[in-house]
Coordinates of C-alpha atoms in Angstrom, one line a residue:
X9 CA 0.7 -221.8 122.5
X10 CA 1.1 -219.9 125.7
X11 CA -2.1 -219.6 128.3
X12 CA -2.3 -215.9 127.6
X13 CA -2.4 -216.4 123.4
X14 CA -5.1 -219.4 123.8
X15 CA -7.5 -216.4 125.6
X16 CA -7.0 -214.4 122.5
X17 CA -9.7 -213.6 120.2
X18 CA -9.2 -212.4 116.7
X19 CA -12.2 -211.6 115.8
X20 CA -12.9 -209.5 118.9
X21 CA -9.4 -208.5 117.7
X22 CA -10.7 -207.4 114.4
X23 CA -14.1 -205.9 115.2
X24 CA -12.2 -203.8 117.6
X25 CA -9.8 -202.4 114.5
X26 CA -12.7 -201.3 112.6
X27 CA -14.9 -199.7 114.9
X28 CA -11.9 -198.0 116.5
X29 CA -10.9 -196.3 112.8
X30 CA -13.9 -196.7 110.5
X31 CA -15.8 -194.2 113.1
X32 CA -13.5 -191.1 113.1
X33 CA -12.8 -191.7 108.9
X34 CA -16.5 -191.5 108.5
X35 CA -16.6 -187.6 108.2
X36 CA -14.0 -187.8 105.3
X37 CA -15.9 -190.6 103.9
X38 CA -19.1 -188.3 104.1
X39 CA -17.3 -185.6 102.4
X40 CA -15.3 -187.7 99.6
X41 CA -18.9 -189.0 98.2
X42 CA -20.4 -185.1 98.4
X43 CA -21.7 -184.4 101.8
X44 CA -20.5 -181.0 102.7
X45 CA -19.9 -180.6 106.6
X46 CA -19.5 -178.0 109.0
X47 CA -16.3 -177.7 109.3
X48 CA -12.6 -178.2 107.6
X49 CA -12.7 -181.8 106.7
X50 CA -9.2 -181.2 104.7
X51 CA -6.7 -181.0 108.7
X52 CA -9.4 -183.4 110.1
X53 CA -9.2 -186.0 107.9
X54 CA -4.7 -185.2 107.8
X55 CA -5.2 -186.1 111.9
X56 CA -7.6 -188.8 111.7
X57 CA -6.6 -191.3 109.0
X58 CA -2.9 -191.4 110.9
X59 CA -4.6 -191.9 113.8
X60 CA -6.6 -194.5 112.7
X61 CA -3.8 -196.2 111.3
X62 CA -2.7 -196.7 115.1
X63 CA -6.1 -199.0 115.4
X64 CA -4.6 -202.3 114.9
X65 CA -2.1 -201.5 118.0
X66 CA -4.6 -200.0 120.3
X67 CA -7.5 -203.2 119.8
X68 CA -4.9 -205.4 120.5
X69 CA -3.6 -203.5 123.6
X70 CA -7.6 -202.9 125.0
X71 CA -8.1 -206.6 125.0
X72 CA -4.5 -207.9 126.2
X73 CA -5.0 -205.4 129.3
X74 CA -8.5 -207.1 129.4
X75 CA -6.8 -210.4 129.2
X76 CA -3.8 -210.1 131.3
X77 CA -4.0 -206.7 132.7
X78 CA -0.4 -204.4 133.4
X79 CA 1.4 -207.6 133.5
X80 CA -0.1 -208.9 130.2
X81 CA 0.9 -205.6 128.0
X82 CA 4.3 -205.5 129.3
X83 CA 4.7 -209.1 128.5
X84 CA 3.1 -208.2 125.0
X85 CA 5.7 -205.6 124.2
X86 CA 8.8 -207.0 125.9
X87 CA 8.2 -210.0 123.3
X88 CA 7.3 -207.7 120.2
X89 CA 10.3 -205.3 120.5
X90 CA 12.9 -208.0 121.0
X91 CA 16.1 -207.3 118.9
X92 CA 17.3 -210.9 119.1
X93 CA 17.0 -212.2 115.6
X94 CA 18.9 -214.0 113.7
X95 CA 20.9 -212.1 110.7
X96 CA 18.9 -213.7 107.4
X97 CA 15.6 -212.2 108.8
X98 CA 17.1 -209.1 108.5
X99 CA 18.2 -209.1 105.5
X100 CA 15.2 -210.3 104.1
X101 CA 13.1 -208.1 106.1
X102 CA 15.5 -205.4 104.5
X103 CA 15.7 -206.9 101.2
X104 CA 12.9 -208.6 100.1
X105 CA 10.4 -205.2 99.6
X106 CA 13.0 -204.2 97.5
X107 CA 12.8 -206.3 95.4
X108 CA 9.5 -206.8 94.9
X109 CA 9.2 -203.7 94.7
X110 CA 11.9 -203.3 91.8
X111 CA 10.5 -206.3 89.9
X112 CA 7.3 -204.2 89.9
X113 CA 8.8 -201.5 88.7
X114 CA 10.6 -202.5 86.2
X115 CA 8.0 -205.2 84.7
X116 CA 6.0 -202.1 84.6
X117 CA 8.3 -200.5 82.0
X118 CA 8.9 -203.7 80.3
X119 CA 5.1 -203.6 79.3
X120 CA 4.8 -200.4 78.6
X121 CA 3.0 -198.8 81.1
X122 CA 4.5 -195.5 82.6
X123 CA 5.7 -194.7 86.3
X124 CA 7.3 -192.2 88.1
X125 CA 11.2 -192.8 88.5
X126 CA 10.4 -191.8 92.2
X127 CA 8.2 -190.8 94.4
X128 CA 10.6 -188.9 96.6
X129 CA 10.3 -185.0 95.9
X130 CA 12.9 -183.7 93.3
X131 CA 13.6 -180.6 95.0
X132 CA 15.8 -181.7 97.1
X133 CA 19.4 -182.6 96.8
X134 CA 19.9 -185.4 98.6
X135 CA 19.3 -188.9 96.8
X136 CA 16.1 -191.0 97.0
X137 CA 18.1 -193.7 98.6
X138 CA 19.4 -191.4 101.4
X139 CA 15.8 -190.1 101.8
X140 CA 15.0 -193.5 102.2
X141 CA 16.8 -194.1 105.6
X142 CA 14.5 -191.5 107.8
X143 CA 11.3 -192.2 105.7
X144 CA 11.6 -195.9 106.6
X145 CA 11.9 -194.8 110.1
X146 CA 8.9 -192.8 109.8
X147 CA 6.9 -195.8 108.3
X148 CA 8.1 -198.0 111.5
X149 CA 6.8 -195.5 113.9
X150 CA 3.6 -193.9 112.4
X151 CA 3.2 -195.1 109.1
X152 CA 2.6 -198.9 108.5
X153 CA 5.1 -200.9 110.9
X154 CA 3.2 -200.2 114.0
X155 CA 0.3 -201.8 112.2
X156 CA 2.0 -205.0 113.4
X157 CA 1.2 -205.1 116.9
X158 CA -1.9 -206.0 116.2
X159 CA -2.4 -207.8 112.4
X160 CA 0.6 -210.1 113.3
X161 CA 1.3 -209.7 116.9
X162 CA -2.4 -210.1 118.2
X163 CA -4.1 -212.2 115.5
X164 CA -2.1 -214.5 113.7
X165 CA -0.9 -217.3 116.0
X166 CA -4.5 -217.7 117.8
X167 CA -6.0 -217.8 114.2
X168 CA -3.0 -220.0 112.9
X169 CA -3.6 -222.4 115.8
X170 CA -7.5 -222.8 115.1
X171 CA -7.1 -223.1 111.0
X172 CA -3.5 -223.4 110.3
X173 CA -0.7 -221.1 109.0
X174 CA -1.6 -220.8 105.1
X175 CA -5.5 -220.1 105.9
X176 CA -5.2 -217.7 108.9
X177 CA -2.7 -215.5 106.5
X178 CA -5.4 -215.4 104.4
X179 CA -7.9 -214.2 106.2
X180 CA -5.9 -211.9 107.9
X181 CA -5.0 -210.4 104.3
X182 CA -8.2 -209.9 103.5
X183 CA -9.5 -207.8 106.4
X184 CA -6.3 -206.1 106.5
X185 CA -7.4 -205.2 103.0
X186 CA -11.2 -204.3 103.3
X187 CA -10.1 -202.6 106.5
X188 CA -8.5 -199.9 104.0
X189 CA -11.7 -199.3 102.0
X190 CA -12.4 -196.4 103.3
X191 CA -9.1 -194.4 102.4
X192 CA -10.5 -194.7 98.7
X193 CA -13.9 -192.7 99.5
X194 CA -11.9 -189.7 100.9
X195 CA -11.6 -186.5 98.8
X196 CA -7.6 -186.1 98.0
X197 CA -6.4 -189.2 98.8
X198 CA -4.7 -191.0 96.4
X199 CA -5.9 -194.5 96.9
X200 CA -8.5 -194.1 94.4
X201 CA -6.4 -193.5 91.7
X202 CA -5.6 -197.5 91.8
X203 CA -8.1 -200.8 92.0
X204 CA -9.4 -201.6 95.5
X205 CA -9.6 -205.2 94.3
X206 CA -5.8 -205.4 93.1
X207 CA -5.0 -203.6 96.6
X208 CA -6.7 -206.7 98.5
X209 CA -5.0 -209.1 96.2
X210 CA -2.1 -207.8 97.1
X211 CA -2.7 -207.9 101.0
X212 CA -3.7 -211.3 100.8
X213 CA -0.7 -212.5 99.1
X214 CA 1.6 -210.1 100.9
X215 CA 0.5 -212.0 104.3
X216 CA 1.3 -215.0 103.8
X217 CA 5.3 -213.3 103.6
X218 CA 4.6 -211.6 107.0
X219 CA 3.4 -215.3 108.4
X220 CA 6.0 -216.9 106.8
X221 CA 9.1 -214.4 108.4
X222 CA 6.8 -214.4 111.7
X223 CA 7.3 -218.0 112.3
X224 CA 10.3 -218.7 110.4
X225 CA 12.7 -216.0 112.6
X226 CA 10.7 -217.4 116.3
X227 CA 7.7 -215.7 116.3
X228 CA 9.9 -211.8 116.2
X229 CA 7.7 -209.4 115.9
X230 CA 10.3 -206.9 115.2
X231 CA 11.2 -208.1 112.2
X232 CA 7.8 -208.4 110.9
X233 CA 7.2 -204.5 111.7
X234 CA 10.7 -203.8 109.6
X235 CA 9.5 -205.8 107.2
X236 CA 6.1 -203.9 106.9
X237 CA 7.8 -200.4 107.0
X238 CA 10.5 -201.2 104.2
X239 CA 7.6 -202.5 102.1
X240 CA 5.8 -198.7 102.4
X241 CA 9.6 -197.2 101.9
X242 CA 10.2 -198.9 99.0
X243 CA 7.2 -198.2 97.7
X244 CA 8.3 -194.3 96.7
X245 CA 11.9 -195.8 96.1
X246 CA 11.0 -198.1 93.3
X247 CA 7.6 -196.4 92.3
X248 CA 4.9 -198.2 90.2
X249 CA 3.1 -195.7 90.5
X250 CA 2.7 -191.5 89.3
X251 CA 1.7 -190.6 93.2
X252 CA -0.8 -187.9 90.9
X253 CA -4.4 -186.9 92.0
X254 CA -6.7 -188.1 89.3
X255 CA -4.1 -190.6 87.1
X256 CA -4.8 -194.0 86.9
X257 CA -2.7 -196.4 88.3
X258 CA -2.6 -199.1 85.8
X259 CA 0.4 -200.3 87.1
X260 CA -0.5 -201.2 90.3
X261 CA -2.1 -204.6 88.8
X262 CA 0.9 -205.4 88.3
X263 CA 2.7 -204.8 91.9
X264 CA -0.7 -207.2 92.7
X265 CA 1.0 -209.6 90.0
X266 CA 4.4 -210.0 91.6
X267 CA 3.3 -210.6 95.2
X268 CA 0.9 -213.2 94.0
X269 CA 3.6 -215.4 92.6
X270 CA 5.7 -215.0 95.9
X271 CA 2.5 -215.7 98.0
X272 CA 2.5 -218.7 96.2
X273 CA 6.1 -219.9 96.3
X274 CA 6.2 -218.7 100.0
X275 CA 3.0 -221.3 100.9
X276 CA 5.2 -223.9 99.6
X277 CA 7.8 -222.7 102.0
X278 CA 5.1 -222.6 104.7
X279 CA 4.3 -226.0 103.9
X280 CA 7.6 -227.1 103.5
X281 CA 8.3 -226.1 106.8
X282 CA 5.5 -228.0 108.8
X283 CA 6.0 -231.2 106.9
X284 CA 10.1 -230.9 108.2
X285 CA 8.3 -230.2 111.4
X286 CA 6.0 -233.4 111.4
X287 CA 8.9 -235.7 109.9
X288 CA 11.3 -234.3 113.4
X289 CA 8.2 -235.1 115.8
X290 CA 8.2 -238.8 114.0
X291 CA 11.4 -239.1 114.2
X292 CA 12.2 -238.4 117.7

């Protein structure tokens, strides 16, 4: 681990995420459990839960300028936005949402349960799939990927260091999860329409993927933040979900499902990977 990671603090890292969204989402929060306030909370809360989604990247930029200063944040993002990875993390950065996403999907039918064919507005001519390409840009920029800066590019190798790979995914799935809560206290927002505790399941499984293609492709952050855009992309794609105010989102359980049993089967890849690592150090 490099001097500049081993002066990284997670937690710091994490307090820092909350009080740096959880204060401006309070107003929405005040009004979604029946506090009226005196002014439009409907375009505040539109400004401040996409600003607050930029939290993870600005905590972990206040404390590497307090850690390394100019020099420090330059170094942060020249190693973050570097292209240089090899093929298969593409692809699976690429491919793998999808098809989670379309086991989801179509398990959900298999049972019985109904969800939308997509989420994509039907209105317009041009096919989902098409729609897909600028919408996943969208998610890279402002809508999930740049997340990563901070969940995976601040806190995971310190915390991976201290209490290993499998563990530190975990608990950075959780708080990644809880960190959401508030979205499903806010009038209009369709969070609530699906279990908060299936939403943190999912999370915690989900990150042990992102630690597993984080280490796996050379630590590339890049690929991790592709990865966490195509996951929001394909969510609309390959709905299991109605995306309607006030309908229960049954499905959703099931989305949790699916990403449990690949959290799982990724750990043994995880582990996998550090015994081959151990047996090369012996061996040399």
């Amino acid at each position: 681990m490099t001097t500049q990671t081993q002066k990284r603090n997670p937690w710091k890292f994490f307090l820092l995420t909350f009080i740096y969204s959880w204060v401006i989402w309070i107003p929405s929060v005040l009004d979604g459990i029946g506090i009226k306030l005196p002014f439009s909370i409907t375009s505040y809360s539109l400004v401040v839960v996409v600003m607050g989604a930029f939290a993870p990247l600005i905590a972990a930029i206040t404390l590497i300028a307090r850690e390394g200063g100019w020099k420090g944040i330059k170094a942060f993002f020249a190693k973050a936005l570097d292209f240089r990875v090899k093929p298969i993390y593409w692809v699976i950065a690429l491919g793998f949402p999808v098809l989670i996403h379309a086991i989801a999907h179509y398990m959900a039918l298999a049972v019985g349960l109904d969800v939308a064919k997509t989420l994509f507005p039907a209105d317009i001519s041009v096919a989902p799939v098409v729609l897909a390409i600028p919408y996943l840009i969208l998610m890279l920029l402002i809508g999930g990927g740049q997340e990563e800066f901070g969940w995976r590019g601040y806190a995971q190798e310190p915390l991976q260091e201290k209490i290993g790979v499998i563990p530190a995914s975990l608990v950075i799935g959780v708080i990644w999860g809880i960190w959401h809560l508030p979205l499903w206290f806010m009038a209009g927002d369709l969070h609530s329409a699906y279990s908060f505790l299936a939403f943190v399941i999912m999370t915690t499984s989900i990150s042990i993927m992102y630690a597993w293609l984080y280490n796996s492709s050379g630590k590339k952050l890049i690929v991790v933040m592709f990865f966490h855009a195509m996951n929001n992309t394909a969510a609309p794609l390959l709905p299991f979900l109605h995306g309607i105010e006030g309908k229960p989102e049954s499905a959703y359980w099931i989305y949790a499902a699916v990403n449990v049993i690949f959290g799982i089967i990724f750990s043994f890849l995880i582990i996998k990977d550090k015994n081959r690592h151990k047996e090369k150090i012996i061996s040399n």
